[in-house]
PDB file of C-alpha atoms in Angstrom:
ATOM      1  CA  GLY A   1       1.030  92.553 -81.154  1.00  0.00           C
ATOM      2  CA  ALA A   2      -1.666  90.064 -81.756  1.00  0.00           C
ATOM      3  CA  ALA A   3       0.826  87.605 -83.109  1.00  0.00           C
ATOM      4  CA  LEU A   4       3.275  87.733 -80.289  1.00  0.00           C
ATOM      5  CA  PHE A   5       0.187  87.362 -77.676  1.00  0.00           C
ATOM      6  CA  LEU A   6      -0.854  84.256 -79.569  1.00  0.00           C
ATOM      7  CA  SER A   7       2.846  82.698 -79.621  1.00  0.00           C
ATOM      8  CA  GLN A   8       3.049  83.369 -75.714  1.00  0.00           C
ATOM      9  CA  LEU A   9      -0.316  81.775 -75.195  1.00  0.00           C
ATOM     10  CA  SER A  10       0.718  78.385 -77.252  1.00  0.00           C
ATOM     11  CA  VAL A  11       4.048  78.366 -74.984  1.00  0.00           C
ATOM     12  CA  LEU A  12       1.950  78.458 -71.591  1.00  0.00           C
ATOM     13  CA  SER A  13      -0.746  75.825 -72.707  1.00  0.00           C
ATOM     14  CA  GLY A  14       2.147  73.659 -73.859  1.00  0.00           C
ATOM     15  CA  ARG A  15       4.003  73.968 -70.526  1.00  0.00           C
ATOM     16  CA  ALA A  16       0.550  73.184 -68.666  1.00  0.00           C
ATOM     17  CA  GLY A  17       0.201  70.040 -70.729  1.00  0.00           C
ATOM     18  CA  SER A  18       3.308  68.662 -70.055  1.00  0.00           C
ATOM     19  CA  LEU A  19       2.913  69.306 -66.190  1.00  0.00           C
ATOM     20  CA  MET A  20      -0.339  67.527 -66.444  1.00  0.00           C
ATOM     21  CA  THR A  21       1.258  64.525 -68.184  1.00  0.00           C
ATOM     22  CA  THR A  22       3.938  64.544 -65.436  1.00  0.00           C
ATOM     23  CA  LYS A  23       1.185  64.440 -62.673  1.00  0.00           C
ATOM     24  CA  LEU A  24      -0.712  61.790 -64.395  1.00  0.00           C
ATOM     25  CA  SER A  25       2.263  59.425 -64.863  1.00  0.00           C
ATOM     26  CA  GLN A  26       3.492  59.760 -61.462  1.00  0.00           C
ATOM     27  CA  PRO A  27       0.527  57.614 -59.914  1.00  0.00           C
ATOM     28  CA  GLN A  28       0.721  55.150 -62.596  1.00  0.00           C
ATOM     29  CA  SER A  29       4.392  54.577 -62.131  1.00  0.00           C
ATOM     30  CA  THR A  30       3.798  54.295 -58.506  1.00  0.00           C
ATOM     31  CA  LEU A  31       1.067  51.857 -59.043  1.00  0.00           C
ATOM     32  CA  ALA A  32       3.435  49.949 -61.221  1.00  0.00           C
ATOM     33  CA  LYS A  33       6.131  49.894 -58.670  1.00  0.00           C
ATOM     34  CA  SER A  34       3.658  48.725 -56.023  1.00  0.00           C
ATOM     35  CA  LEU A  35       2.587  45.928 -58.154  1.00  0.00           C
ATOM     36  CA  THR A  36       6.118  45.064 -58.980  1.00  0.00           C
ATOM     37  CA  SER A  37       6.966  44.974 -55.448  1.00  0.00           C
ATOM     38  CA  THR A  38       4.007  42.905 -54.461  1.00  0.00           C
ATOM     39  CA  SER A  39       4.639  40.192 -57.204  1.00  0.00           C
ATOM     40  CA  THR A  40       8.232  39.902 -56.390  1.00  0.00           C
ATOM     41  CA  ASN A  41       7.397  39.770 -52.438  1.00  0.00           C
ATOM     42  CA  ALA A  42       4.609  37.013 -52.889  1.00  0.00           C
ATOM     43  CA  PRO A  43       6.973  34.203 -53.482  1.00  0.00           C
ATOM     44  CA  TYR A  44       8.800  35.167 -50.361  1.00  0.00           C
ATOM     45  CA  PHE A  45       5.687  35.241 -48.097  1.00  0.00           C
ATOM     46  CA  LYS A  46       4.812  31.665 -49.472  1.00  0.00           C
ATOM     47  CA  ALA A  47       8.045  30.526 -48.802  1.00  0.00           C
ATOM     48  CA  LEU A  48       7.851  31.686 -45.265  1.00  0.00           C
ATOM     49  CA  GLU A  49       4.272  30.026 -44.916  1.00  0.00           C
ATOM     50  CA  SER A  50       5.733  26.741 -46.363  1.00  0.00           C
ATOM     51  CA  THR A  51       8.548  26.653 -43.933  1.00  0.00           C
ATOM     52  CA  GLU A  52       6.460  27.159 -40.708  1.00  0.00           C
ATOM     53  CA  ILE A  53       7.181  24.186 -38.244  1.00  0.00           C
ATOM     54  CA  PRO A  54       3.889  22.257 -37.151  1.00  0.00           C
ATOM     55  CA  PRO A  55       3.380  22.549 -33.469  1.00  0.00           C
ATOM     56  CA  TYR A  56       3.110  18.593 -33.159  1.00  0.00           C
ATOM     57  CA  LEU A  57       6.784  18.395 -33.991  1.00  0.00           C
ATOM     58  CA  THR A  58       7.799  19.276 -30.690  1.00  0.00           C
ATOM     59  CA  ASN A  59       6.444  16.217 -29.246  1.00  0.00           C
ATOM     60  CA  CYS A  60       7.812  13.814 -31.949  1.00  0.00           C
ATOM     61  CA  PRO A  61      11.282  12.498 -31.463  1.00  0.00           C
ATOM     62  CA  SER A  62      13.420  12.334 -34.603  1.00  0.00           C
ATOM     63  CA  ASN A  63      14.656   8.918 -36.123  1.00  0.00           C
ATOM     64  CA  GLY A  64      12.968   6.835 -33.505  1.00  0.00           C
ATOM     65  CA  LEU A  65      10.944   3.838 -33.978  1.00  0.00           C
ATOM     66  CA  CYS A  66       7.796   4.508 -35.637  1.00  0.00           C
ATOM     67  CA  SER A  67       5.844   2.122 -33.441  1.00  0.00           C
ATOM     68  CA  ARG A  68       7.010   4.405 -30.374  1.00  0.00           C
ATOM     69  CA  LEU A  69       5.800   7.658 -31.683  1.00  0.00           C
ATOM     70  CA  PRO A  70       3.021   9.474 -29.701  1.00  0.00           C
ATOM     71  CA  PRO A  71      -0.421   9.304 -31.204  1.00  0.00           C
ATOM     72  CA  ASP A  72      -0.141  12.817 -32.054  1.00  0.00           C
ATOM     73  CA  CYS A  73       2.576  12.224 -34.779  1.00  0.00           C
ATOM     74  CA  MET A  74       0.709   9.845 -36.806  1.00  0.00           C
ATOM     75  CA  THR A  75      -2.582   9.171 -38.571  1.00  0.00           C
ATOM     76  CA  CYS A  76      -4.187   5.737 -38.191  1.00  0.00           C
ATOM     77  CA  ASN A  77      -6.915   4.179 -39.954  1.00  0.00           C
ATOM     78  CA  THR A  78      -9.009   3.066 -36.473  1.00  0.00           C
ATOM     79  CA  ASN A  79     -11.690   0.504 -36.908  1.00  0.00           C
ATOM     80  CA  TYR A  80     -14.447   1.220 -34.453  1.00  0.00           C
ATOM     81  CA  SER A  81     -15.966  -2.227 -35.119  1.00  0.00           C
ATOM     82  CA  CYS A  82     -13.135  -4.227 -33.312  1.00  0.00           C
ATOM     83  CA  ILE A  83     -13.732  -6.508 -30.405  1.00  0.00           C
ATOM     84  CA  TYR A  84     -13.754  -4.820 -27.067  1.00  0.00           C
ATOM     85  CA  GLY A  85     -10.676  -5.812 -25.148  1.00  0.00           C
ATOM     86  CA  LYS A  86      -8.848  -7.544 -27.906  1.00  0.00           C
ATOM     87  CA  THR A  87      -5.508  -6.463 -29.323  1.00  0.00           C
ATOM     88  CA  THR A  88      -6.130  -5.057 -32.636  1.00  0.00           C
ATOM     89  CA  THR A  89      -3.563  -4.068 -35.388  1.00  0.00           C
ATOM     90  CA  PHE A  90      -4.160  -0.586 -37.491  1.00  0.00           C
ATOM     91  CA  ASP A  91      -2.452   0.953 -40.322  1.00  0.00           C
ATOM     92  CA  CYS A  92      -0.864   4.170 -39.667  1.00  0.00           C
ATOM     93  CA  LYS A  93       1.110   6.876 -41.554  1.00  0.00           C
ATOM     94  CA  VAL A  94       3.396   9.453 -39.969  1.00  0.00           C
ATOM     95  CA  LYS A  95       2.386  13.062 -40.404  1.00  0.00           C
ATOM     96  CA  PRO A  96       4.424  15.551 -42.427  1.00  0.00           C
ATOM     97  CA  HIS A  97       7.982  16.544 -41.356  1.00  0.00           C
ATOM     98  CA  VAL A  98       7.997  13.446 -38.917  1.00  0.00           C
ATOM     99  CA  HIS A  99      10.988  11.221 -39.364  1.00  0.00           C
ATOM    100  CA  CYS A 100      11.082   7.540 -37.741  1.00  0.00           C
ATOM    101  CA  VAL A 101      12.524   4.300 -38.805  1.00  0.00           C
ATOM    102  CA  ASP A 102      11.635   0.620 -38.274  1.00  0.00           C
ATOM    103  CA  GLU A 103      13.451  -2.144 -36.570  1.00  0.00           C
ATOM    104  CA  ASN A 104      16.115  -2.196 -39.135  1.00  0.00           C
ATOM    105  CA  ASN A 105      16.984   1.254 -38.950  1.00  0.00           C
ATOM    106  CA  HIS A 106      15.165   2.077 -42.264  1.00  0.00           C
ATOM    107  CA  GLU A 107      13.226   5.080 -42.802  1.00  0.00           C
ATOM    108  CA  GLN A 108       9.485   4.504 -43.235  1.00  0.00           C
ATOM    109  CA  GLU A 109       6.260   6.348 -43.559  1.00  0.00           C
ATOM    110  CA  ASN A 110       3.637   3.566 -43.358  1.00  0.00           C
ATOM    111  CA  PHE A 111       3.548   0.981 -40.408  1.00  0.00           C
ATOM    112  CA  THR A 112       1.382  -0.650 -38.019  1.00  0.00           C
ATOM    113  CA  ILE A 113       0.544  -0.526 -34.348  1.00  0.00           C
ATOM    114  CA  ASN A 114      -0.973  -3.042 -31.791  1.00  0.00           C
ATOM    115  CA  MET A 115      -3.573  -1.552 -29.242  1.00  0.00           C
ATOM    116  CA  THR A 116      -6.099  -2.592 -27.309  1.00  0.00           C
ATOM    117  CA  CYS A 117      -9.670  -1.985 -28.522  1.00  0.00           C
ATOM    118  CA  GLN A 118     -11.076   0.425 -26.188  1.00  0.00           C
ATOM    119  CA  PHE A 119     -12.087   3.973 -25.729  1.00  0.00           C
ATOM    120  CA  CYS A 120      -9.766   6.618 -24.217  1.00  0.00           C
ATOM    121  CA  TRP A 121     -12.334   6.863 -21.317  1.00  0.00           C
ATOM    122  CA  GLN A 122     -12.188   3.265 -20.745  1.00  0.00           C
ATOM    123  CA  LEU A 123      -8.433   2.974 -19.743  1.00  0.00           C
ATOM    124  CA  ALA A 124      -6.905   2.428 -16.384  1.00  0.00           C
ATOM    125  CA  THR A 125      -6.359   5.609 -14.282  1.00  0.00           C
ATOM    126  CA  SER A 126      -2.666   5.135 -14.552  1.00  0.00           C
ATOM    127  CA  ASP A 127      -2.946   5.727 -18.217  1.00  0.00           C
ATOM    128  CA  TYR A 128      -4.220   9.199 -18.028  1.00  0.00           C
ATOM    129  CA  VAL A 129      -3.737  12.467 -15.984  1.00  0.00           C
ATOM    130  CA  CYS A 130      -6.489  14.522 -14.570  1.00  0.00           C
ATOM    131  CA  THR A 131      -6.870  17.914 -13.352  1.00  0.00           C
ATOM    132  CA  ASN A 132      -7.364  18.286  -9.309  1.00  0.00           C
ATOM    133  CA  SER A 133      -9.777  20.327  -7.598  1.00  0.00           C
ATOM    134  CA  THR A 134      -9.344  21.912  -4.261  1.00  0.00           C
ATOM    135  CA  ASN A 135     -12.794  23.542  -3.866  1.00  0.00           C
ATOM    136  CA  CYS A 136     -14.491  20.253  -2.673  1.00  0.00           C
ATOM    137  CA  MET A 137     -14.417  18.603   0.623  1.00  0.00           C
ATOM    138  CA  THR A 138     -12.705  15.234   0.759  1.00  0.00           C
ATOM    139  CA  VAL A 139     -14.218  14.368   4.193  1.00  0.00           C
ATOM    140  CA  SER A 140     -17.847  14.389   3.691  1.00  0.00           C
ATOM    141  CA  CYS A 141     -20.617  11.874   3.483  1.00  0.00           C
ATOM    142  CA  PRO A 142     -21.523  11.001   0.864  1.00  0.00           C
ATOM    143  CA  ARG A 143     -17.933  11.668  -0.645  1.00  0.00           C
ATOM    144  CA  GLN A 144     -18.024  14.556  -3.098  1.00  0.00           C
ATOM    145  CA  ARG A 145     -17.169  14.510  -6.581  1.00  0.00           C
ATOM    146  CA  TYR A 146     -15.828  16.915  -9.081  1.00  0.00           C
ATOM    147  CA  ASN A 147     -15.748  17.407 -12.736  1.00  0.00           C
ATOM    148  CA  ALA A 148     -12.112  16.723 -13.975  1.00  0.00           C
ATOM    149  CA  THR A 149     -10.525  16.978 -17.510  1.00  0.00           C
ATOM    150  CA  CYS A 150      -8.487  13.854 -18.268  1.00  0.00           C
ATOM    151  CA  THR A 151      -5.769  13.520 -20.913  1.00  0.00           C
ATOM    152  CA  VAL A 152      -4.152  10.373 -21.947  1.00  0.00           C
ATOM    153  CA  ARG A 153      -0.555   9.935 -21.770  1.00  0.00           C
ATOM    154  CA  ASP A 154       1.671  10.099 -24.743  1.00  0.00           C
ATOM    155  CA  HIS A 155       2.557   6.567 -24.935  1.00  0.00           C
ATOM    156  CA  ILE A 156      -0.762   5.174 -24.882  1.00  0.00           C
ATOM    157  CA  HIS A 157      -2.882   4.488 -27.964  1.00  0.00           C
ATOM    158  CA  CYS A 158      -6.877   4.139 -27.606  1.00  0.00           C
ATOM    159  CA  LEU A 159     -10.095   4.984 -29.720  1.00  0.00           C
ATOM    160  CA  GLY A 160     -11.989   8.472 -29.478  1.00  0.00           C
ATOM    161  CA  ASN A 161     -10.966  11.754 -27.970  1.00  0.00           C
ATOM    162  CA  ARG A 162      -7.600  11.580 -26.157  1.00  0.00           C
ATOM    163  CA  VAL A 163      -9.005  14.553 -23.733  1.00  0.00           C
ATOM    164  CA  PHE A 164     -12.206  13.512 -21.995  1.00  0.00           C
ATOM    165  CA  PRO A 165     -14.326  14.685 -18.968  1.00  0.00           C
ATOM    166  CA  LYS A 166     -14.639  12.427 -15.910  1.00  0.00           C
ATOM    167  CA  MET A 167     -16.330  12.626 -12.582  1.00  0.00           C
ATOM    168  CA  LEU A 168     -13.666  12.025  -9.807  1.00  0.00           C
ATOM    169  CA  TYR A 169     -13.754  11.794  -6.146  1.00  0.00           C
ATOM    170  CA  CYS A 170     -11.976  14.754  -3.960  1.00  0.00           C
ATOM    171  CA  ASN A 171      -8.556  13.568  -3.282  1.00  0.00           C
ATOM    172  CA  TRP A 172      -6.466  16.502  -2.558  1.00  0.00           C
ATOM    173  CA  THR A 173      -4.101  17.084   0.406  1.00  0.00           C
ATOM    174  CA  GLY A 174      -3.200  20.328   2.257  1.00  0.00           C
ATOM    175  CA  GLY A 175       0.045  18.863   3.588  1.00  0.00           C
ATOM    176  CA  TYR A 176      -1.543  17.934   7.158  1.00  0.00           C
ATOM    177  CA  LYS A 177      -0.070  14.555   8.491  1.00  0.00           C
ATOM    178  CA  TRP A 178      -2.399  12.111  10.478  1.00  0.00           C
ATOM    179  CA  SER A 179       0.325  10.795  12.674  1.00  0.00           C
ATOM    180  CA  THR A 180       1.070  14.698  13.763  1.00  0.00           C
ATOM    181  CA  ALA A 181      -2.672  15.248  14.426  1.00  0.00           C
ATOM    182  CA  LEU A 182      -3.026  12.110  16.532  1.00  0.00           C
ATOM    183  CA  ALA A 183       0.082  12.667  18.466  1.00  0.00           C
ATOM    184  CA  LEU A 184      -0.973  16.426  19.379  1.00  0.00           C
ATOM    185  CA  SER A 185      -4.342  15.072  20.224  1.00  0.00           C
ATOM    186  CA  ILE A 186      -2.811  12.339  22.715  1.00  0.00           C
ATOM    187  CA  THR A 187      -0.552  14.441  24.364  1.00  0.00           C
ATOM    188  CA  LEU A 188      -1.725  18.166  24.264  1.00  0.00           C
ATOM    189  CA  GLY A 189      -5.428  17.361  23.158  1.00  0.00           C
ATOM    190  CA  GLY A 190      -6.561  19.063  26.631  1.00  0.00           C
ATOM    191  CA  PHE A 191      -5.307  22.361  25.382  1.00  0.00           C
ATOM    192  CA  GLY A 192      -6.698  22.214  21.777  1.00  0.00           C
ATOM    193  CA  ALA A 193      -3.387  21.578  20.151  1.00  0.00           C
ATOM    194  CA  ASP A 194      -4.903  19.088  17.786  1.00  0.00           C
ATOM    195  CA  ARG A 195      -7.539  21.420  16.698  1.00  0.00           C
ATOM    196  CA  PHE A 196      -5.334  24.158  16.372  1.00  0.00           C
ATOM    197  CA  TYR A 197      -3.056  22.231  14.218  1.00  0.00           C
ATOM    198  CA  LEU A 198      -5.958  21.022  12.078  1.00  0.00           C
ATOM    199  CA  GLY A 199      -7.002  24.800  11.441  1.00  0.00           C
ATOM    200  CA  GLN A 200     -10.283  24.549  13.425  1.00  0.00           C
ATOM    201  CA  TRP A 201      -9.715  27.403  15.723  1.00  0.00           C
ATOM    202  CA  ARG A 202     -13.182  27.699  17.288  1.00  0.00           C
ATOM    203  CA  GLU A 203     -13.039  24.099  18.509  1.00  0.00           C
ATOM    204  CA  GLY A 204      -9.315  24.601  19.706  1.00  0.00           C
ATOM    205  CA  LEU A 205     -10.346  27.799  21.918  1.00  0.00           C
ATOM    206  CA  GLY A 206     -13.354  25.789  23.219  1.00  0.00           C
ATOM    207  CA  LYS A 207     -11.263  22.811  24.133  1.00  0.00           C
ATOM    208  CA  LEU A 208      -8.476  25.149  25.560  1.00  0.00           C
ATOM    209  CA  PHE A 209     -10.986  27.168  27.839  1.00  0.00           C
ATOM    210  CA  SER A 210     -12.816  24.059  29.118  1.00  0.00           C
ATOM    211  CA  PHE A 211      -9.601  22.204  29.922  1.00  0.00           C
ATOM    212  CA  GLY A 212     -10.461  19.532  27.020  1.00  0.00           C
ATOM    213  CA  GLY A 213     -14.227  19.361  28.059  1.00  0.00           C
ATOM    214  CA  LEU A 214     -12.761  17.968  31.491  1.00  0.00           C
ATOM    215  CA  GLY A 215     -10.970  15.351  29.584  1.00  0.00           C
ATOM    216  CA  ILE A 216     -14.115  13.855  27.881  1.00  0.00           C
ATOM    217  CA  TRP A 217     -13.809  16.042  24.576  1.00  0.00           C
ATOM    218  CA  THR A 218     -10.208  15.116  24.738  1.00  0.00           C
ATOM    219  CA  LEU A 219     -10.768  11.186  24.777  1.00  0.00           C
ATOM    220  CA  ILE A 220     -13.376  11.730  21.758  1.00  0.00           C
ATOM    221  CA  ASP A 221     -11.016  13.701  19.627  1.00  0.00           C
ATOM    222  CA  VAL A 222      -8.414  10.985  20.308  1.00  0.00           C
ATOM    223  CA  LEU A 223     -10.970   8.270  18.855  1.00  0.00           C
ATOM    224  CA  LEU A 224     -12.342  10.538  16.069  1.00  0.00           C
ATOM    225  CA  ILE A 225      -8.891  11.487  14.750  1.00  0.00           C
ATOM    226  CA  GLY A 226      -7.448   7.917  15.028  1.00  0.00           C
ATOM    227  CA  VAL A 227     -10.268   6.643  12.739  1.00  0.00           C
ATOM    228  CA  GLY A 228      -9.868   9.637  10.468  1.00  0.00           C
ATOM    229  CA  TYR A 229     -13.367  11.035  11.112  1.00  0.00           C
ATOM    230  CA  VAL A 230     -12.053  14.406  12.061  1.00  0.00           C
ATOM    231  CA  GLY A 231      -9.623  15.795   9.393  1.00  0.00           C
ATOM    232  CA  PRO A 232      -8.129  19.261   8.391  1.00  0.00           C
ATOM    233  CA  ALA A 233     -10.687  22.246   8.337  1.00  0.00           C
ATOM    234  CA  ASP A 234      -9.670  23.001   4.515  1.00  0.00           C
ATOM    235  CA  GLY A 235     -11.545  19.514   3.545  1.00  0.00           C
ATOM    236  CA  SER A 236      -8.345  17.799   2.343  1.00  0.00           C
ATOM    237  CA  LEU A 237      -6.655  14.566   3.023  1.00  0.00           C
ATOM    238  CA  TYR A 238      -4.303  13.451   5.507  1.00  0.00           C
ATOM    239  CA  ILE A 239      -0.742  12.646   3.840  1.00  0.00           C
TER     240      ILE A 239
END
């Protein structure tokens, strides 16, 4: 009986050991699989990263003249000690993935450009575009200014930052015509039509119920609108 009990006990211990070995081997095999999959997928992710298109390529024409490329498509060795207002030559190189040619239709990477030695904020007003503001009065004394953000046009080369702040005069328009306002002031000014047109409702009602101030207010408004002193109520300019 004792021998039989010992033999059954050895069989049970053997089964338990095999089960523990199987359970311990499973995490190791899973870990090995995860490491293997990670190692095999790593080159794939690197390939994706290497094939990403740079954002500046959308503004870079393909196979055009290198000297006509926008400034965002090239890197130049700018010399800030150049003589202001004089034409200066800078050595430039195209950015990665940008393809351009010279005058002989030969692809090149290194080239030179000619530009006027001046900072971007010193350019003429036609060489950059600025944001507009509709929160300031165009008809005021002194004239109001607002803080604008200006961006240099793509084909213009200059020194310094291509986006810069600048103080500009209020020059927006709400669509009111000076000729229409003057015509209404001459013909129907006694009924306040000119003031109603310009959005000045209180003055229009005052002229309407006073018959144009017995004609005196009407004549004054013709003169004020004619010289541009009276403008739209929203503070914009005439068109």
